[in-house]
Structure formats: structure tokens, C-alpha cells
Coordinates of C-alpha atoms in Angstrom, one line a residue:
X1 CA 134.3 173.0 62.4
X2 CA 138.0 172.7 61.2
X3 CA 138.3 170.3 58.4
X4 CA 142.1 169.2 57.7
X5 CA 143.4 168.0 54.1
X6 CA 145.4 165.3 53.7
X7 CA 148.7 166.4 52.2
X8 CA 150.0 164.9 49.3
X9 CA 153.1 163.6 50.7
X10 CA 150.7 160.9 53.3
X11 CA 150.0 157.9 52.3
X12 CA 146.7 158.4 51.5
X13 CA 147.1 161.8 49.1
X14 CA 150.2 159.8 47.4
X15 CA 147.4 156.8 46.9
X16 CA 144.8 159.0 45.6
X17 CA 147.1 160.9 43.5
X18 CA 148.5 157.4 41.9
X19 CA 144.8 156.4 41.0
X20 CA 143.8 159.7 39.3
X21 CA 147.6 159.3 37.5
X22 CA 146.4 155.6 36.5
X23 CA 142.9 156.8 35.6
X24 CA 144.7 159.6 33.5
X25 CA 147.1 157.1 31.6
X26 CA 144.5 154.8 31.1
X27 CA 141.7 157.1 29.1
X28 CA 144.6 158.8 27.1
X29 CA 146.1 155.3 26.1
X30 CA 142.5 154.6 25.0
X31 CA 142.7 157.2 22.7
X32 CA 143.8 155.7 19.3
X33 CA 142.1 152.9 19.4
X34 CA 139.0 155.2 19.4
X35 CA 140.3 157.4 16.9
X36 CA 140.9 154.6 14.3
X37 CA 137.3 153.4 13.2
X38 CA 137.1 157.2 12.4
X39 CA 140.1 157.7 10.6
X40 CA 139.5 154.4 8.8
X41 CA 135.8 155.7 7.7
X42 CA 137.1 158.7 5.9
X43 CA 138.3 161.5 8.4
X44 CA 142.1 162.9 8.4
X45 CA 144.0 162.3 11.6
X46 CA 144.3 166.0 12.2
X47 CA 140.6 166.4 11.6
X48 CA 139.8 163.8 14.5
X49 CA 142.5 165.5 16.7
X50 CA 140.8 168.7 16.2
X51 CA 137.4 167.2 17.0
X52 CA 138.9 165.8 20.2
X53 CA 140.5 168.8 21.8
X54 CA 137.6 171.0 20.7
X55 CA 134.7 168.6 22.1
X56 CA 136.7 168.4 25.0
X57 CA 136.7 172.1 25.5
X58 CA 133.0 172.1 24.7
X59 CA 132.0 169.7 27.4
X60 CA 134.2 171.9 29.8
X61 CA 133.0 175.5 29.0
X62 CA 130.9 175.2 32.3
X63 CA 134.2 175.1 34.3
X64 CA 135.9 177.8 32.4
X65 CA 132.7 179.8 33.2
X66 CA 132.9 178.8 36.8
X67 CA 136.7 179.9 37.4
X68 CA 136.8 182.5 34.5
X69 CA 138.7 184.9 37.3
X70 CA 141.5 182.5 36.4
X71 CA 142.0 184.2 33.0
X72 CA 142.5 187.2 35.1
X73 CA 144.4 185.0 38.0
X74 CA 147.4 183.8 35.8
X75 CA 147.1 184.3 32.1
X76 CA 150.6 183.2 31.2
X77 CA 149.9 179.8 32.9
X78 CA 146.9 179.0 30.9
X79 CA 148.2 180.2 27.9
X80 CA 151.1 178.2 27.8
X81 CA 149.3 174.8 29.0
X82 CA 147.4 175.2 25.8
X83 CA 150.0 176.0 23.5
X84 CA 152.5 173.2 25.1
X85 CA 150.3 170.6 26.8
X86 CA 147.6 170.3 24.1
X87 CA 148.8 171.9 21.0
X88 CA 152.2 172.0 20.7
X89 CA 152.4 168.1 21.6
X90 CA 150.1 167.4 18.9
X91 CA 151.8 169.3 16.1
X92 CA 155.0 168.0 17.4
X93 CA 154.0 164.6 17.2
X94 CA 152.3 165.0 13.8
X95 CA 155.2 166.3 12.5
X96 CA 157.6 164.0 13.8
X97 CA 155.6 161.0 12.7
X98 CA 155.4 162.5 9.0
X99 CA 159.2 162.6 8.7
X100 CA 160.5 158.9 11.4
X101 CA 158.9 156.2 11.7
X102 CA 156.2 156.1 14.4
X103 CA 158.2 153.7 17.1
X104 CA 160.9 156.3 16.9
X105 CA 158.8 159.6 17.6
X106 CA 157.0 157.4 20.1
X107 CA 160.1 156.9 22.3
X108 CA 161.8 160.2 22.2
X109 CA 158.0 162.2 22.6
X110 CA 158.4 159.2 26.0
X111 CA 161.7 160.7 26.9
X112 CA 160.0 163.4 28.5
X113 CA 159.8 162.0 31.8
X114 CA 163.7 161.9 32.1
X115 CA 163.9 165.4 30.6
X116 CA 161.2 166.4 33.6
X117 CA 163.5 164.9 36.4
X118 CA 166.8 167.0 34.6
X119 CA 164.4 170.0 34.8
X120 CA 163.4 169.6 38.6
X121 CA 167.0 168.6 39.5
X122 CA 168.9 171.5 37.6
X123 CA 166.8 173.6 37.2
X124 CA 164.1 174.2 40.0
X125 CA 167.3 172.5 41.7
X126 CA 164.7 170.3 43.7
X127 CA 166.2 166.8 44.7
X128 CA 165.0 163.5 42.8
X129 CA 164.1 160.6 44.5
X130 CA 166.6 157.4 43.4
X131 CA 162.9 155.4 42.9
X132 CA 161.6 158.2 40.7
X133 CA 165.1 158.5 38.4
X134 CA 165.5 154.5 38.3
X135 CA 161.9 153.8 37.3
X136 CA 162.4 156.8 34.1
X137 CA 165.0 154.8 33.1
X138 CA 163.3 151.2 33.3
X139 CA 160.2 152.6 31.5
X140 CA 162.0 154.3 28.7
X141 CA 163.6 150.9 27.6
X142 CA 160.5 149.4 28.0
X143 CA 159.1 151.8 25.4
X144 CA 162.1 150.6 23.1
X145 CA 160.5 147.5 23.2
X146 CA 156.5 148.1 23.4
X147 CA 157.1 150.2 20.3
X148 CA 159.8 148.2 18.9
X149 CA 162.1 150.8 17.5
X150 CA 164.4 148.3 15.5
X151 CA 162.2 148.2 13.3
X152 CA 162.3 151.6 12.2
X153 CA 166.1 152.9 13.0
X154 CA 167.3 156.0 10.5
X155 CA 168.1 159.5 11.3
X156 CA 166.3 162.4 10.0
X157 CA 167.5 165.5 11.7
X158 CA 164.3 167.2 11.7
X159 CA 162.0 164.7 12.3
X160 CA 164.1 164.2 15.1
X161 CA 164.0 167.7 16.3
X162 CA 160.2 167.9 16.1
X163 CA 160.1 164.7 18.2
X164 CA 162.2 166.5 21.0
X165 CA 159.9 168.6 20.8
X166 CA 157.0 167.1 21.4
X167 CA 159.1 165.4 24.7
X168 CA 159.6 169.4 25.8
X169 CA 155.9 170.5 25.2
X170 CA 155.1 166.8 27.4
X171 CA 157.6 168.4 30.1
X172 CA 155.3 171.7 30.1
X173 CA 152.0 169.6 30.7
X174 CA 153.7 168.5 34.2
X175 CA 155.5 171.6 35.1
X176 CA 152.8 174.0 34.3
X177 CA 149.8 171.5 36.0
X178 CA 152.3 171.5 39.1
X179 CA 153.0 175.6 39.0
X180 CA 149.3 176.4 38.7
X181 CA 149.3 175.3 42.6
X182 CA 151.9 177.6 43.4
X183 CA 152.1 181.0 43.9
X184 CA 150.1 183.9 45.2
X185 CA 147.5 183.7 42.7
X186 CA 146.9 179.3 42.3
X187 CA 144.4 178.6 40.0
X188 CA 142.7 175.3 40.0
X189 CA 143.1 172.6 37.9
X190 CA 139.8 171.8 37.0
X191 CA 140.6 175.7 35.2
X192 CA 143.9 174.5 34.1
X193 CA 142.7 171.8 32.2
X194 CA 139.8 173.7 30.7
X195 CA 141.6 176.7 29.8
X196 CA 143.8 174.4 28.3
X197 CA 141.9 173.0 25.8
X198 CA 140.0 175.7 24.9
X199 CA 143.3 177.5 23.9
X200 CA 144.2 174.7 22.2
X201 CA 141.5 174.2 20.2
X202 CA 141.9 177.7 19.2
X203 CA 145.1 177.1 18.0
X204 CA 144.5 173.7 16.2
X205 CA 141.7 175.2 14.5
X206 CA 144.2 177.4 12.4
X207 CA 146.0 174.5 11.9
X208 CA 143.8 172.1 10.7
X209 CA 141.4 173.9 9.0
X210 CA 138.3 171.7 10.3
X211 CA 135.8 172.9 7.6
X212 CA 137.0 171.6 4.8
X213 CA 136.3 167.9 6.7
X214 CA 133.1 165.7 5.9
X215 CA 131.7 165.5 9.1
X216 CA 128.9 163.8 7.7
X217 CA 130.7 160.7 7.9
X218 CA 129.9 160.8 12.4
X219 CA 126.5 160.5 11.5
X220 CA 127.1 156.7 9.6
X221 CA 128.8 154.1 10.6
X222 CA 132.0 152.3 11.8
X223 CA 133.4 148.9 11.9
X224 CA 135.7 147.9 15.2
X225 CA 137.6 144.5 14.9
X226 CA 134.7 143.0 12.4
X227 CA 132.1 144.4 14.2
X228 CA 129.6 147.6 12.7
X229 CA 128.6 150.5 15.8
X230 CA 127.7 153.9 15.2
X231 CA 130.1 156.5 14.2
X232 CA 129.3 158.8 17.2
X233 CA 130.0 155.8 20.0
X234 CA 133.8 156.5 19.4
X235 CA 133.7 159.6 18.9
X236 CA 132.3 160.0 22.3
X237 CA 134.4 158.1 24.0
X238 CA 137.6 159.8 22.6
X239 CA 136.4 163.6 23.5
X240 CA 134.8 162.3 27.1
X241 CA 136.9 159.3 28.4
X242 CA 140.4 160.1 26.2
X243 CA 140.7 163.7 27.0
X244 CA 138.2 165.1 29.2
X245 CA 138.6 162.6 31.9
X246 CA 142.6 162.2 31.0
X247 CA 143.2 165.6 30.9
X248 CA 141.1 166.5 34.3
X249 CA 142.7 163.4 36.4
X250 CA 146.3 163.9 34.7
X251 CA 146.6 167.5 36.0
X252 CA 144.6 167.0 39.5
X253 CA 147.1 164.0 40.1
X254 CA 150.1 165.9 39.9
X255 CA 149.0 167.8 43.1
X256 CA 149.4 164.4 45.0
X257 CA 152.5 163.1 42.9
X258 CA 155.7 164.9 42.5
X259 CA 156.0 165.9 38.1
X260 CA 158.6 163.7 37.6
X261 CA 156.8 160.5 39.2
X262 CA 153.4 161.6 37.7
X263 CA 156.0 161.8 34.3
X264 CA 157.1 158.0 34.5
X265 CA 153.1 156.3 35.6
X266 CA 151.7 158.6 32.3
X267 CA 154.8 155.8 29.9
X268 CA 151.5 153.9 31.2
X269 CA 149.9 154.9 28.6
X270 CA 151.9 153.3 25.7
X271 CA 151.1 150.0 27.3
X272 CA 147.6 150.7 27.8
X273 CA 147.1 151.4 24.0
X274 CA 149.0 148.0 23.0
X275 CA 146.5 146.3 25.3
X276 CA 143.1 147.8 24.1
X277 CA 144.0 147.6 20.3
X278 CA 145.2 143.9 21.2
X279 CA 141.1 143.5 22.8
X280 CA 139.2 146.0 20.7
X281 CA 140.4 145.9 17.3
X282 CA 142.4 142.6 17.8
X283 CA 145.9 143.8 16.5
X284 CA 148.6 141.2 17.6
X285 CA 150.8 141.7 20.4
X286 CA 154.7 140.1 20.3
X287 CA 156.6 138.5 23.1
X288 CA 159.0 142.0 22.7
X289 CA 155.3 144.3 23.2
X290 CA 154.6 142.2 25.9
X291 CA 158.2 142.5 27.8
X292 CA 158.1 146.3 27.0
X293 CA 155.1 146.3 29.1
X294 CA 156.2 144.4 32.0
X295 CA 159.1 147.1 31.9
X296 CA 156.9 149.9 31.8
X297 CA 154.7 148.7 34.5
X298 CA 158.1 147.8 37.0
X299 CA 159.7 151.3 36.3
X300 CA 156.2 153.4 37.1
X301 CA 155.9 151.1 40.0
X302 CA 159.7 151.7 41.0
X303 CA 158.9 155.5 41.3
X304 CA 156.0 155.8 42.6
X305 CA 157.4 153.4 45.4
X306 CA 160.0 156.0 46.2
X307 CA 159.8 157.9 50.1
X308 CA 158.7 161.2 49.3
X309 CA 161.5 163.7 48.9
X310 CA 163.0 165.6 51.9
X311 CA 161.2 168.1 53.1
X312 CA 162.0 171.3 52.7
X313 CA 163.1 169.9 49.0
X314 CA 160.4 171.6 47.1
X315 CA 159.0 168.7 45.4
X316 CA 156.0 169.9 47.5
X317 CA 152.2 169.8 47.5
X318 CA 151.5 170.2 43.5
X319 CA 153.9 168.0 42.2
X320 CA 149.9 164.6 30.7
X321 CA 149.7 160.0 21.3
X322 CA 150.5 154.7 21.9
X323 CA 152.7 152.5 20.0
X324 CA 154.3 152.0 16.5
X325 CA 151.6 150.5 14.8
X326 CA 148.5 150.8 12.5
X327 CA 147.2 153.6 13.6
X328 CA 147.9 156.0 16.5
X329 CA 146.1 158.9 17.6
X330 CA 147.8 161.4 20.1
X331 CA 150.1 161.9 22.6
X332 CA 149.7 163.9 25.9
X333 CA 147.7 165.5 27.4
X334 CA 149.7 163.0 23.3
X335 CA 149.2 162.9 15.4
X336 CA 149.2 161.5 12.8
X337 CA 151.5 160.4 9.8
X338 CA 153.0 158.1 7.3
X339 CA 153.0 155.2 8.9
X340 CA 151.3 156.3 12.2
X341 CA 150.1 155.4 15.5
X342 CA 149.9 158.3 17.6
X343 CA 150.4 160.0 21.4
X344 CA 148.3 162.4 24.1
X345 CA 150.7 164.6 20.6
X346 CA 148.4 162.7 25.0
X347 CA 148.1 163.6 27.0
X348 CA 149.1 165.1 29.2
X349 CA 151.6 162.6 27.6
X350 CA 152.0 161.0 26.2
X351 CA 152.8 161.7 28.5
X352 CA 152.2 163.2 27.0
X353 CA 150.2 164.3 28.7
X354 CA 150.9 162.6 27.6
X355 CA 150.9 162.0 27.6
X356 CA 150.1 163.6 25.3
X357 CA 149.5 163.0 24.5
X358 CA 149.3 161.9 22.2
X359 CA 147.7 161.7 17.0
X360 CA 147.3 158.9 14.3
X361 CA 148.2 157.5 11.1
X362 CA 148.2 155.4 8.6
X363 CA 149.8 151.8 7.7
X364 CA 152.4 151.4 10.0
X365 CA 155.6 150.5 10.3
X366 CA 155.7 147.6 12.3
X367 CA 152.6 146.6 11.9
X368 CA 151.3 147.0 15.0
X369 CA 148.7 148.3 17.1
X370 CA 146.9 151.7 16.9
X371 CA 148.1 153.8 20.2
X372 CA 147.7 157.2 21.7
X373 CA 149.6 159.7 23.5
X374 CA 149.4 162.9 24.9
X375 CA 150.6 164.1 21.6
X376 CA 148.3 162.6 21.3

């Protein structure tokens, strides 16, 4: 019996894809609120970053197993998901963070959504919906405000640069996750995102050293907003929820979303972190966090409102460490720093990724919440 596929560009894939993109921004905005009891109990920010991506790729080495031909399929696509979408967001970010304040990195690493439409407009030369550019620009200023970066302005050249980078690597987590669909050889991205991580915990483990951290400590205990739960609670929540689920949904949605409106719903994730440190570990919230949000929420709605590009345009079937705060961990699939919060460095972020993101910190600047991005 013939069995059709909805396409992407229907109402119904573009639904579906806008609910694993929600899903996505949601588990990697959850992130740093996780990550803080464990940083707070003793262990580095890159140590708990390095714990995430590497459970993560853990709990997915059945699915690398199961499409190990991809390895073989398209090498250069999985390598360079890992070293953009996972690790180079997060040493990005961490870098950034250690050098700007944490509101700053934040909202250039969330400028990577605008960089993605300049990407698919100049350089695949693919048209932008008005919706998708509009909604970019909304969320972006609504960022200015959910991380409030006045209260952090100075320049530092290459705390800046490292930021930028951390937006480009964010960039790489939608392009890649949209060209692993293309081609002769398309690999899937359940293997994309496994892949992934497992390249990237590879290359955070010569980065942070992971054996020189007590890892006794996931054994104790750790207090959350006043109340004492076991280490390991968090812990599992930030390698199963903030990047196993993030990751997986954040790549599969960009097959039903074009990059650049998967790109502006993943800024979700800076107002999901506000929101979840504001309930879980009861960090305030201001009437400027609050609008920032509202922004954020009217520009990812304003692009993924938008009517599908024209056909023919190539935006096609396969279209991922937070907020200035306390704490932030990642990015993309979006560190850590003086001062920190972080992104997926999510998802992917962001996002990251991706957000990251988005990866975390200490004391922050503005006093705010812990957040998570892909770079996360």
C-alpha cells in the first residue's frame, strides 16, 4: 500500500515541525537552571558541560550503532555538526563570557538567527520570507531586553570576536541539520544529532580535562531554591531533557521549518530560562525581562506565521547557553564565566542550538537568572 508523507511546507508538517522547534527550545532553555545546583555544590562549569554533551552521547550510542553507515554516508557533515553545533558553541560562549559580561555574549551568540537568513539569502541565494526576517529582528531586541545588556555595555575586541563566534558555530547547527537532508547520500537526523555529540564530547574532553573533577560530589546532594534533592535528579534532567531531547527535536524540526524560521523560535530559549529560574530557583524577573519576553515570543510567532517560500526557492523540505544572570549554563545545541549565565554554548542555540546552545557561571552581572543556550 502506498503511504504518502506530509511535506513540510503543509500545514500539518509546518505544525509538527513548530512543536518539535518549541519542544527543542524548551529542554535547552532548561538547561542552566539544572546546571546550577551542580555548579553551586562544587563542580566547574566546564566540568558540567562536559558531563552533559558526553551523557548525551552515551544515552545515544544505540542510534549511532543503528546508522553507523552514516559515518561512511557523509563524514564531513557529522564532523562539522560536532565541532560547530556542540563544541565550538560551547568554547565560544565560555570564552566570550570570561572576557564581556554575560548579557552581552548572550545577545550577539542570539544574533545568529539574522546571520542564518544573510547566509540563505546571499549565499545559498534562497529567498527569505518578510515574516521570517521581521520576526529575527523583533526577537533580537527582545533579547536586549530579557538579558538586559545596559547593564553590562564595554568593548573588548576579543571577547567580542569569540561571541561572533559562537553566533557562526549556532548558524552551522541549522545549516548543517538542514544539509544532512540533502543530497545523494541524506543521513538522518536521529544520526546527525548522535554523531554530533559524540564528536563533541571527544573534543570537549581535551578541553576540559574531565578527570581532574570530583565527581563524587553527583553522588551527595543539592539544594534548588531552599529545597535539598539528590545530586543525580539534575544531573539527569540536563543530559536527558536539555540535550538529548533538545538536540534530537532541534535537528528533526528543521526538516519541517525552513533554518532561518527554526533560527528565530530556538531566541525561545532565552525566555524559557528566565522563566524556569524565576519558578525553580526563584530568581527575580523585572518589568524589562518580562517585555523582552513578550518580544521574543511576537517575533518567533511573526516568522513562523510567514507563507512558506515560493516554490522552486530552495527553502525546501529540510529547512540548535539563557540570560545575563547568576548562573548560565550553555548555548545551542548553547559556558561558563566571570559573571556567567550561559547558552545551548545550546543548543542547537542557543540557538544555539542553540541554541546552543548554550554554559554557566558565576555571580552575575545583573543579577539575574541562571540561563542556557545552545552554547550552551
Amino acid at each position: 500500500m502506498h503511504r504518502s508523507t506530509a511535506s513540510p511546507t503543509l500545514p500539518s508538517g509546518r505544525t509538527l515541525g513548530l512543536g518539535l522547534a518549541l519542544v527543542s527550545a524548551v529542554a535547552f532553555g532548561g538547561s542552566g537552571t539544572a546546571a546550577k545546583p551542580l555548579i553551586e555544590a562544587g563542580l566547574s562549569p566546564l566540568h558540567v558541560v562536559w558531563l552533559r554533551v558526553t551523557g548525551a552521547a552515551v544515552a545515544l550510542l544505540p542510534v549511532a550503532y543503528r546508522h553507523r553507515d552514516a559515518v561512511l554516508r557523509r563524514p564531513g557533515l557529522l564532523l562539522g555538526f560536532g565541532l560547530l553545533a556542540v563544541a565550538g558553541v560551547q568554547a565560544c560562549y565560555f570564552a566570550a563570557i570570561s572576557r564581556i559580561p554575560v548579557g552581552v555574549a548572550l545577545l550577539i551568540e542570539y544574533l545568529g538567527p539574522p546571520l542564518l537568513i544573510g547566509y540563505v539569502k546571499f549565499v545559498q541565494r534562497k529567498p527569505i520570507t518578510r515574516g521570517a526576517a521581521v520576526g529575527a529582528g523583533v526577537a533580537v531586541a527582545g533579547l536586549a531586553c530579557v538579558v538586559e545588556v545596559w547593564n553590562g555595555l564595554g568593548f573588548d575586541a576579543l571577547g567580542v570576536l569569540f561571541a561572533l563566534g559562537a553566533a557562526l558555530c549556532q548558524v552551522g547547527y541549522f545549516v548543517l541539520a538542514d544539509a544532512g537532508r540533502h543530497g545523494e547520500r541524506p543521513v538522518d537526523p536521529l544520526a546527525v544529532s548522535a554523531f554530533g555529540l559524540l564528536i563533541g564530547a571527544v573534543l570537549l574532553t581535551a578541553l576540559t580535562r574531565p578527570w581532574q573533577a570530583d565527581w563524587s560530589r553527583l553522588g551527595g546532594s543539592v539544594v534548588m531554591n531552599g529545597h535539598t534533592l539528590p545530586a543525580f535528579l539534575p544531573a539527569a534532567w540536563m543530559v536527558l531533557i536539555a540535550t538529548v531531547l533538545a538536540y534530537v527535536t532541534g535537528v528533526v524540526s528543521v526538516g519541517y521549518l525552513s533554518p532561518p524560521i527554526a533560527g528565530v523560535v530556538a531566541n525561545l530559549e532565552a525566555v524559557v530560562a528566565t522563566v524556569t529560574a524565576w519558578v525553580l530557583l526563584g530568581e527575580h524577573l523585572g518589568l524589562p525581562q518580562i517585555t523582552g519576553g513578550l518580544l521574543v515570543l511576537t517575533g518567533a510567532f511573526a516568522a513562523q506565521a510567514s507563507k512558506p517560500a515560493e516554490a522552486g526557492a530552495g527553502t525546501g523540505t529540510g529547512s540548535k547557553a539563557g540570560t545575563a544572570g547568576t548562573v548560565e549554563v550553555f548555548a545551542g545545541p548553547r559556558a561558563d564565566g566571570p559573571g556567567a549565565a550561559g547558552s545551548e554554548a545550546d543548543g542547537p542555540g542557543a540557538s544555539g542550538a542553540g541554541a546552543a546552545d548554550r554554559v554557566t557561571a558565576e555571580p552575575g552581572v545583573s543579577g539575574r537568572s541562571s540561563r542556557t543556550s545552545r552554547g550552551d
